[in-house]
Tab-separated table of C-alpha atoms in Angstrom:
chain	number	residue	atom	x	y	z
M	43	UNK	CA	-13.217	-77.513	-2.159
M	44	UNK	CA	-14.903	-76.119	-5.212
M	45	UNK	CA	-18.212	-75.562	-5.745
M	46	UNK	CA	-19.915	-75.290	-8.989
M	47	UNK	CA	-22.138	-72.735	-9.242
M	48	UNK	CA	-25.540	-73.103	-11.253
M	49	UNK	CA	-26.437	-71.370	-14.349
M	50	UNK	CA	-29.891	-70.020	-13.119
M	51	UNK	CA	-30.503	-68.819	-10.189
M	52	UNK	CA	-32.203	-70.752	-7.556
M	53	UNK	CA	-35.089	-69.733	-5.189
M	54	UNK	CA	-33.006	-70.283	-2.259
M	55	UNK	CA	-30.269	-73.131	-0.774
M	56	UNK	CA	-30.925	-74.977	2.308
M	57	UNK	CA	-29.913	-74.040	5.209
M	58	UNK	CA	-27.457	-77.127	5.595
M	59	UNK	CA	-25.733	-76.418	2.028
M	60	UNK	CA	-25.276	-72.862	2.732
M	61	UNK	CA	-23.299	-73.871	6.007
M	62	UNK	CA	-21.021	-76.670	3.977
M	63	UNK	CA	-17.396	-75.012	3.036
M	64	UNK	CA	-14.042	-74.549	3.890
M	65	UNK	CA	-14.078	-71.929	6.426
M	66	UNK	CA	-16.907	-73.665	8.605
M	67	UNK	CA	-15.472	-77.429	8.143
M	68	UNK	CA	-12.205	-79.136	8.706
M	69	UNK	CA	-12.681	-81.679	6.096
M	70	UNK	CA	-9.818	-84.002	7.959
M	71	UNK	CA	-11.965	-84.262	10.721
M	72	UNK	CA	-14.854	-85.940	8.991
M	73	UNK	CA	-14.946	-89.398	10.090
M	74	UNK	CA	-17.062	-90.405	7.070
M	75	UNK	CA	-15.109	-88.646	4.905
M	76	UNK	CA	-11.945	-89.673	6.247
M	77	UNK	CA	-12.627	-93.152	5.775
M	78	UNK	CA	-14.336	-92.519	1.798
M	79	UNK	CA	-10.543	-90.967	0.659
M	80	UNK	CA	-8.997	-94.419	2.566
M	81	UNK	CA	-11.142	-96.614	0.829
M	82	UNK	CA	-10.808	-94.943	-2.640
M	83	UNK	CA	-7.132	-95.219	-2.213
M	84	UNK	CA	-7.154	-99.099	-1.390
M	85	UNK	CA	-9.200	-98.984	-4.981
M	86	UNK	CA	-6.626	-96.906	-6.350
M	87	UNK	CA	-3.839	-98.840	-5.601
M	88	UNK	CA	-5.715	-101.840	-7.617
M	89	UNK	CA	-4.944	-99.727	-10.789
M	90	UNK	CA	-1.307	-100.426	-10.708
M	91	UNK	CA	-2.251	-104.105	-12.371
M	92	UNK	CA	-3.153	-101.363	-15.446
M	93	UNK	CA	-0.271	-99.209	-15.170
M	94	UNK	CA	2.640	-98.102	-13.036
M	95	UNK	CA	0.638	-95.385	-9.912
M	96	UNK	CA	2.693	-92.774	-10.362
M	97	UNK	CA	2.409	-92.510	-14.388
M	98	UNK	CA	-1.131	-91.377	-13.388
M	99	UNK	CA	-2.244	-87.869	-12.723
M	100	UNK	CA	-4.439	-87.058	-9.678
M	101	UNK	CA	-7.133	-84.409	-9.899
M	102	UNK	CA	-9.091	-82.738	-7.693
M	103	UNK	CA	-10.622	-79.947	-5.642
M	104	UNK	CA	-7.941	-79.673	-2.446
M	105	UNK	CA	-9.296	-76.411	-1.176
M	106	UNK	CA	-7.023	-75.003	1.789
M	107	UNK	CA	-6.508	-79.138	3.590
M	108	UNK	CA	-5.128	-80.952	0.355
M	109	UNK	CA	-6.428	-84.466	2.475
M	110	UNK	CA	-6.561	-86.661	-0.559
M	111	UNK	CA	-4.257	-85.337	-1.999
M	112	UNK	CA	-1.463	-85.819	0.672
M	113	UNK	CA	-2.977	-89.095	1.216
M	114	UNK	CA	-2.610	-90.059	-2.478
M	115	UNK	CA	0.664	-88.717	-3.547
M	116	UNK	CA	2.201	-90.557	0.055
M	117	UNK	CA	0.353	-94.130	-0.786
M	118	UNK	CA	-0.132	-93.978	-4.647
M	119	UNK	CA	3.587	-92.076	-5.700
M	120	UNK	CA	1.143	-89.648	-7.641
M	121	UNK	CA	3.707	-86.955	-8.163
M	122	UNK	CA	1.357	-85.338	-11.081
M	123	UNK	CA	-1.652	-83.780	-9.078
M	124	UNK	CA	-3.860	-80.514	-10.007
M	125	UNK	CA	-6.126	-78.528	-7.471
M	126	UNK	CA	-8.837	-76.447	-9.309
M	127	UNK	CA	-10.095	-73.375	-7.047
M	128	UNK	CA	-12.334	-71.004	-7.926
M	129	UNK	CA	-12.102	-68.744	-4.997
M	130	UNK	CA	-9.247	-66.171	-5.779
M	131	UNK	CA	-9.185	-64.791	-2.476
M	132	UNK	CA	-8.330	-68.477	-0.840
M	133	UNK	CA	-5.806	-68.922	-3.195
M	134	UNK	CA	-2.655	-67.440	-1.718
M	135	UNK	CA	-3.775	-69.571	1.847
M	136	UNK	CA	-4.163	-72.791	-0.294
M	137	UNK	CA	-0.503	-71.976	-1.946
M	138	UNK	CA	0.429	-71.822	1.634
M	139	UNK	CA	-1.057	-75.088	2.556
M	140	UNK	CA	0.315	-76.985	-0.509
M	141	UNK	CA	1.531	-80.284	1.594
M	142	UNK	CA	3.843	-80.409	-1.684
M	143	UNK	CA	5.484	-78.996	-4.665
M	144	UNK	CA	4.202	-81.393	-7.131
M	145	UNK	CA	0.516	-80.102	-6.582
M	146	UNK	CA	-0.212	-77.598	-8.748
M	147	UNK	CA	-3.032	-74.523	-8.491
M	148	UNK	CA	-5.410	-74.110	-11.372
M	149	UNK	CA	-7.756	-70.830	-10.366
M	150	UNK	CA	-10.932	-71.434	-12.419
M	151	UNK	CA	-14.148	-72.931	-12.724
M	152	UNK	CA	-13.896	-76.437	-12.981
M	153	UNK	CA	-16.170	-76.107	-16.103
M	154	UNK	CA	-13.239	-73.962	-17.755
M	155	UNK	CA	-10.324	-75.638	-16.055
M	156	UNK	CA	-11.042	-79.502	-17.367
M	157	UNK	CA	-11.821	-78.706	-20.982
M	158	UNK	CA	-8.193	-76.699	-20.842
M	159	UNK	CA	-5.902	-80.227	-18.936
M	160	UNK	CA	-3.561	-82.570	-21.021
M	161	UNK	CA	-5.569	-85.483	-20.997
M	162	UNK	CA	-2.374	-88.264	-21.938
M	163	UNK	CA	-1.984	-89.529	-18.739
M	164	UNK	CA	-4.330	-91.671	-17.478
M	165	UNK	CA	-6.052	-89.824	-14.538
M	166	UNK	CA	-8.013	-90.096	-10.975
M	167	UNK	CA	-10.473	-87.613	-10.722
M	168	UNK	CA	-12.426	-87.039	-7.949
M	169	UNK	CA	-14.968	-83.904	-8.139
M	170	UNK	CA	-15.680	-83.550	-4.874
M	171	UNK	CA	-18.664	-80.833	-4.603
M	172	UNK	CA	-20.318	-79.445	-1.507
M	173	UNK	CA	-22.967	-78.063	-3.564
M	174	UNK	CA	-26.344	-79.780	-5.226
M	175	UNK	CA	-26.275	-81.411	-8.620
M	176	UNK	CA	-25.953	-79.056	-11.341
M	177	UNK	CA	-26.287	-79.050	-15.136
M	178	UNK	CA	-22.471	-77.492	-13.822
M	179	UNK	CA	-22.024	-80.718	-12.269
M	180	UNK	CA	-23.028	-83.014	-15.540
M	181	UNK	CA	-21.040	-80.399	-17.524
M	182	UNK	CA	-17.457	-81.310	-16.057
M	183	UNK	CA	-19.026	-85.048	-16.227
M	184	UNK	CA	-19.206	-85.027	-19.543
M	185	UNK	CA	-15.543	-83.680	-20.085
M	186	UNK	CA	-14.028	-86.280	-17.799
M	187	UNK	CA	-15.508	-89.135	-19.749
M	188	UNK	CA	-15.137	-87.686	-23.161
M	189	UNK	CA	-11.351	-86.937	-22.662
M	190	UNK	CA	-9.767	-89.529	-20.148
M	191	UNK	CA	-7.618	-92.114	-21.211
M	192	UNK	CA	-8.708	-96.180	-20.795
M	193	UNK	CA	-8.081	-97.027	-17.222
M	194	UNK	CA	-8.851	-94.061	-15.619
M	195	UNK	CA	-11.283	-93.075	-12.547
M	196	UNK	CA	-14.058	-90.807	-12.137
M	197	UNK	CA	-15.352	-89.539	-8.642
M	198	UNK	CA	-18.481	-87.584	-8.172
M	199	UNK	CA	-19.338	-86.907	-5.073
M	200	UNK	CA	-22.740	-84.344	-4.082
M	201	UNK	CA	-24.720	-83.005	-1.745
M	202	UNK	CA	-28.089	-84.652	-1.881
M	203	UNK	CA	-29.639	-83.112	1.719
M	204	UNK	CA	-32.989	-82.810	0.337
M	205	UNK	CA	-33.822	-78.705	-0.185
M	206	UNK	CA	-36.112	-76.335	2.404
M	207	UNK	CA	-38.872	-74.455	1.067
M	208	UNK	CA	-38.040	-70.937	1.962
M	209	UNK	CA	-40.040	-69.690	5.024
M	210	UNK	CA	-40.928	-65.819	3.214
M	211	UNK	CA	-40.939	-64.629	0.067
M	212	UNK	CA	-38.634	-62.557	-2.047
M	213	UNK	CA	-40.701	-59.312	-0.087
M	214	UNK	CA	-40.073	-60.726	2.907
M	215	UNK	CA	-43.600	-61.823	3.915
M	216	UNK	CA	-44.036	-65.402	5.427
M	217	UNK	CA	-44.748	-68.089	3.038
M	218	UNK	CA	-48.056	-70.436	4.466
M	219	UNK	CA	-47.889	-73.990	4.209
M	220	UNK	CA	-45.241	-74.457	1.657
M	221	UNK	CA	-45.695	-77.742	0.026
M	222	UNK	CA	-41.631	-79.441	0.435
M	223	UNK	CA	-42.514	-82.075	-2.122
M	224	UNK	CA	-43.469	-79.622	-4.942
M	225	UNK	CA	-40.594	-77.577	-3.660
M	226	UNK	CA	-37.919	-80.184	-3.826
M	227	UNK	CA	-39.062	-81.330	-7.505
M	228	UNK	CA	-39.207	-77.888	-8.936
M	229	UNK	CA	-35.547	-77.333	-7.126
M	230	UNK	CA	-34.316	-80.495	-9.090
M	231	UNK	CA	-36.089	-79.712	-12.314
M	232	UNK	CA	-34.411	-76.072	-12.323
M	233	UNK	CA	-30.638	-78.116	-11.397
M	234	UNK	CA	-30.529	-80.241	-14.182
M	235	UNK	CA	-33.358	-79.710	-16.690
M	236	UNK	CA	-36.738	-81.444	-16.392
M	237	UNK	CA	-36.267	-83.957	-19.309
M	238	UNK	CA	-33.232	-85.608	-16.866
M	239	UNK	CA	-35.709	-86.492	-13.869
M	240	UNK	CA	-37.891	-88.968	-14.984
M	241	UNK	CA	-41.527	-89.037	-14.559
M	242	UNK	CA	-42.469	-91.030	-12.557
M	243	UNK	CA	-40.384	-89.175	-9.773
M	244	UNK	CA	-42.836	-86.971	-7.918
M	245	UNK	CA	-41.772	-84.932	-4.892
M	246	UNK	CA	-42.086	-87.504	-2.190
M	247	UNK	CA	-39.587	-89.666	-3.677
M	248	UNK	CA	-36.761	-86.910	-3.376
M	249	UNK	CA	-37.122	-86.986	0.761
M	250	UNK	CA	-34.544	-88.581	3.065
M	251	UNK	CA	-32.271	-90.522	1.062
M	252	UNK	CA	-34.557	-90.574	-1.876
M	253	UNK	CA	-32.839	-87.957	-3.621
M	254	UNK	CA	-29.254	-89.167	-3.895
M	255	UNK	CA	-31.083	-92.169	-5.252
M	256	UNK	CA	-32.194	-89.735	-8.248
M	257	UNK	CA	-28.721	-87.920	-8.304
M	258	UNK	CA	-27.066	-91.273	-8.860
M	259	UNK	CA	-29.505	-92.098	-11.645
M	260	UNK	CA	-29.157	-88.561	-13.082
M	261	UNK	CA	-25.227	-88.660	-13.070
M	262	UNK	CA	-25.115	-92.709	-14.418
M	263	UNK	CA	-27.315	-91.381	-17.541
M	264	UNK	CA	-25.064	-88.773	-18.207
M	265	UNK	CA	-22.165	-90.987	-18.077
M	266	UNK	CA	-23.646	-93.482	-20.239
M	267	UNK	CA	-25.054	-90.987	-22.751
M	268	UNK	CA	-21.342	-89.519	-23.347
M	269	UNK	CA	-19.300	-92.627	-24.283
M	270	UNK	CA	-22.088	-93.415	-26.425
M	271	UNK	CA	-21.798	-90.269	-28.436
M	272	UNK	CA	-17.555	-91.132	-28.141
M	273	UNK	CA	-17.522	-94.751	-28.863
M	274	UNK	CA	-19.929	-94.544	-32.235
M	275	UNK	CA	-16.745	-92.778	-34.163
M	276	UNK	CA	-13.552	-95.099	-32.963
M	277	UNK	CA	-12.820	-98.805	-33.565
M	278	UNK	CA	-14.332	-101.609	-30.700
M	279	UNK	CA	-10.779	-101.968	-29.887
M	280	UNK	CA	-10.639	-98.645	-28.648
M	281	UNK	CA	-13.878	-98.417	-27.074
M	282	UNK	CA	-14.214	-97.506	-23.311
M	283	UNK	CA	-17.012	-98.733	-21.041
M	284	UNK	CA	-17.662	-97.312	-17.578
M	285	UNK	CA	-17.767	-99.416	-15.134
M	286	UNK	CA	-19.115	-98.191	-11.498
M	287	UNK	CA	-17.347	-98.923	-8.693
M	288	UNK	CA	-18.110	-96.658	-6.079
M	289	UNK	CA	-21.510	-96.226	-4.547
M	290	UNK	CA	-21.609	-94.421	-0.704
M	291	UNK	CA	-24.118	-92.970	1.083
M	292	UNK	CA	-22.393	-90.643	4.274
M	293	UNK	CA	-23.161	-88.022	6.634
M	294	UNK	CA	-20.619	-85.824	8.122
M	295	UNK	CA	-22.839	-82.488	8.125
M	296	UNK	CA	-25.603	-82.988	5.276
M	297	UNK	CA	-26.158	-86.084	3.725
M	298	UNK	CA	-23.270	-86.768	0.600
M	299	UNK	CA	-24.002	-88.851	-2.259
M	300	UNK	CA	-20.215	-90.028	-3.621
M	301	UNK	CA	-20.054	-92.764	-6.874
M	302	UNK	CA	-17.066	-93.520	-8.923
M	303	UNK	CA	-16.664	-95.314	-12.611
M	304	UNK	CA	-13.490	-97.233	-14.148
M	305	UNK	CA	-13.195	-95.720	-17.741
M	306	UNK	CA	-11.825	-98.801	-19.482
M	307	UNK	CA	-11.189	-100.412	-23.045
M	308	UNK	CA	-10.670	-104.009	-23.634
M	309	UNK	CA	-7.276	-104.013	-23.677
M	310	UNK	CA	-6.457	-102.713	-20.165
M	311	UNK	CA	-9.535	-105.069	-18.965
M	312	UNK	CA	-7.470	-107.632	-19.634
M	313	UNK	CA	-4.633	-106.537	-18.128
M	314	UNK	CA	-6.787	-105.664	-15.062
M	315	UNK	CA	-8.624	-109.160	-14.892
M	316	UNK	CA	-12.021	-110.214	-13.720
M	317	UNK	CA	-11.348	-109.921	-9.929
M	318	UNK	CA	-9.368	-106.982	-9.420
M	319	UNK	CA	-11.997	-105.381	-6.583
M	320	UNK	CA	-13.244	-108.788	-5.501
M	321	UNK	CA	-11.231	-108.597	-1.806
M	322	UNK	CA	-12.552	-105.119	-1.476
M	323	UNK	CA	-15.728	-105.008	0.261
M	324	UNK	CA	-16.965	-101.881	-0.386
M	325	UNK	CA	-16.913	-101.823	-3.959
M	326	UNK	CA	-20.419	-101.354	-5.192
M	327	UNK	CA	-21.202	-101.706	-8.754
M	328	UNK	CA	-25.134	-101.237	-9.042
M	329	UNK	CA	-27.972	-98.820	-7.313
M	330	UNK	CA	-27.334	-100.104	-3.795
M	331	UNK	CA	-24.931	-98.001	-1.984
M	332	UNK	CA	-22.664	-98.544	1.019
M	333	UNK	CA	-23.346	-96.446	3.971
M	334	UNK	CA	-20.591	-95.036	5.487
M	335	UNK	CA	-21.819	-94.812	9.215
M	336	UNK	CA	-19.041	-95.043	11.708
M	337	UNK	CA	-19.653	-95.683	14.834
M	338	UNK	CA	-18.400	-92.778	17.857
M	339	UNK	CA	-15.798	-95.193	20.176
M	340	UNK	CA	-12.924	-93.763	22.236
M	341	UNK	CA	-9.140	-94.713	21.220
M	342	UNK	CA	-9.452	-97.562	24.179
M	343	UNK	CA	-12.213	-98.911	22.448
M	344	UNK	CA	-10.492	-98.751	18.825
M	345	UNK	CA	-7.474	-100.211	20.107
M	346	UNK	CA	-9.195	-103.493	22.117
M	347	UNK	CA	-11.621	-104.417	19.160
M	348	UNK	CA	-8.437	-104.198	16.548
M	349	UNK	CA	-7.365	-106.832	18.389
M	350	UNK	CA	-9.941	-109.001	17.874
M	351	UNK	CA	-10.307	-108.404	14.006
M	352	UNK	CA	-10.231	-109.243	11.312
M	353	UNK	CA	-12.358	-112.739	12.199
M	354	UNK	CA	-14.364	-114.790	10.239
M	355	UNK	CA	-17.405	-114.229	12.452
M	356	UNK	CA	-20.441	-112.062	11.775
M	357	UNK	CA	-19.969	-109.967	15.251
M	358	UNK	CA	-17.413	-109.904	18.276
M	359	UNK	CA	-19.867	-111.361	20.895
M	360	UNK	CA	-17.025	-111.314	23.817
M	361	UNK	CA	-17.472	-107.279	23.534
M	362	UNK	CA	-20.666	-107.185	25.255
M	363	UNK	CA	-20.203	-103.440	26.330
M	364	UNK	CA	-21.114	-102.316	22.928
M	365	UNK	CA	-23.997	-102.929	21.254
M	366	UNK	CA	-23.955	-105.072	18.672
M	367	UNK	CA	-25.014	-102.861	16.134
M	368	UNK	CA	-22.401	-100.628	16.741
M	369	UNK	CA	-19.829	-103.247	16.631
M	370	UNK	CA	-20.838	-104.630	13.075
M	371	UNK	CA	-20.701	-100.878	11.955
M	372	UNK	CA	-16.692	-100.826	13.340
M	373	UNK	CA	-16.381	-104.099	11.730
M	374	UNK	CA	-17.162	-103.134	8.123
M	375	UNK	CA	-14.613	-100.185	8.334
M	376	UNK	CA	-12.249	-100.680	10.864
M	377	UNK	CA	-9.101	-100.888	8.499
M	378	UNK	CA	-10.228	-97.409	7.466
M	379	UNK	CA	-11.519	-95.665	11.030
M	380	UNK	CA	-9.950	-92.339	11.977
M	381	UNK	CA	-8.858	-91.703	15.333
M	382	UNK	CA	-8.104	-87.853	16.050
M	383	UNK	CA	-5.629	-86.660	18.655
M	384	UNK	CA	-4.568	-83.326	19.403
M	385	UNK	CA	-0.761	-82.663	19.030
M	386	UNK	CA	1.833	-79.842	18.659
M	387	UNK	CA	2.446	-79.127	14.832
């Protein structure tokens, strides 16, 4: 998994993004995660009313597990996919790894790497960052949406664990009573530039889940600002809109902030039609996002409440040896709960 790296240097990361990568976490056994690349698949797959799946590219940060995109190229017939790493010294493992020959290694920045792709086909991209938001972050934003064809996907997902103050100082002396509100907005501020955060967000509003709230905003602006600046010089016809689709909320290791747009012109609207997403319950199109917070059930368990789903009822009341909030958490993702096993490979 990539991470963009910021263009100033911060005072210090948090202790729970400095722990996030490749080496410390298998990213297939994330049961939020692992049900977040299911469901964006199912959305996927939605596409095809656009165009054929495997005319579109996949792109995306596959680090040394290539999850999605094994997952993709098996359910979607992607056969065009492209893994940007930065880290030169992973990238004879992650040549090793390669689930298959169609996925191609780009060694780079994702800043440099984007700008440089054929943009013809229409794409899914999902940047999928274990670091903070980034002026890095709105950076490769900004090239998605300015080069991808009509009926293409954008996924950005973050890491929105709101930042420690440091406990000492750069000479090593403790630091009394740091203030983690004034900490958190100055951290922001120096991210992503303090004319993006708008004023009336002060430092208490970036705690607990406040700050993916802001993130969301942050990225939606930046979305919104580029096909303004690239639909003001081409005809209405040719005009793309974004329209989000993704919203979640998870939390594997540090809280993740993940939301995806449809880049889309008139034309393949049409062909798409009004209710493409309607059967899929965990599209969210506004500010409210979907938290993905499986449940922890054995494989008995899994296997006896499958077979009492799907059902038009609000809860399984027969299962009375699992409380009920727990059960209406398995119901709203049980088509896309992992169950691990250990095997021989």
């Amino acid at each position: 998994m990539l991470v963009s790296r910021h263009s100033m240097t911060l005072e210090c990361e948090s202790a729970q993004m400095s722990k996030a990568s490749a080496r410390q976490i298998n990213y297939g056994l994330r049961p939020a995660k692992n049900i977040e690349r299911k469901m964006m698949g199912d959305l996927f797959a939605r596409l095809s009313l656009i165009a054929p799946l495997p005319e579109y590219r996949y792109v995306g940060f596959g680090s040394t597990y290539f999850n999605d995109f094994a997952l993709y190229h098996e359910l979607l017939g992607i056969n065009d996919m492209v893994s940007i790493e930065r880290r030169g010294a992973l990238l004879k493992r992650c040549e090793f790894n390669r689930p298959y020959k169609c996925i191609k290694l780009a060694h780079g920045e994702s800043t440099t790497i984007l700008p440089q792709l054929d943009w013809k086909r229409r794409s899914l991209v999902w940047l999928d960052y274990d670091s903070m938001i980034s002026a890095e972050v709105l950076q490769d934003i900004e090239t998605v949406v300015s080069k991808a064809r009509s009926g293409s996907v954008l996924v950005v997902s973050v890491n929105v664990e709101p930042p420690r103050p440091p406990r000492h100082d750069e000479e090593g002396n403790p630091v009394k009573n740091p203030d983690p509100h004034a900490y958190r907005r100055n951290y922001l501020e120096n991210a992503v530039g303090p004319n993006r955060i708008p004023n009336a967000i002060a430092g208490k509003d970036l705690a607990d889940w406040g700050l993916a709230k802001v993130c969301h905003l942050v990225m939606s602006d930046q979305v919104k600002e580029t096909l303004f600046d690239c639909n003001g010089a081409i005809d209405d016809a040719e005009q793309r809109r974004a329209d989000q689709v993704l919203h979640f909320h998870y939390s594997d290791n540090a809280r993740m902030l993940t939301v995806g747009w449809l880049l889309i012109n008139s034309a393949d609207r049409a062909k798409l039609g009004a209710h493409a997403f309607d059967s899929l319950p965990f599209v969210r199109t506004d500010d409210k996002a979907l938290l993905i917070d499986p449940p922890q059930l054995t494989g008995r368990e899994v296997r006896h409440l499958n077979r009492l789903l799907p059902t038009s009822d609000e809860d399984i009341p027969e299962v009375d040896w699992l409380p009920a909030s727990e059960r209406k958490r398995y119901m709203a993702v049980y088509r896309y709960f992992p169950v691990f096993a250990e095997s021989e490979l």
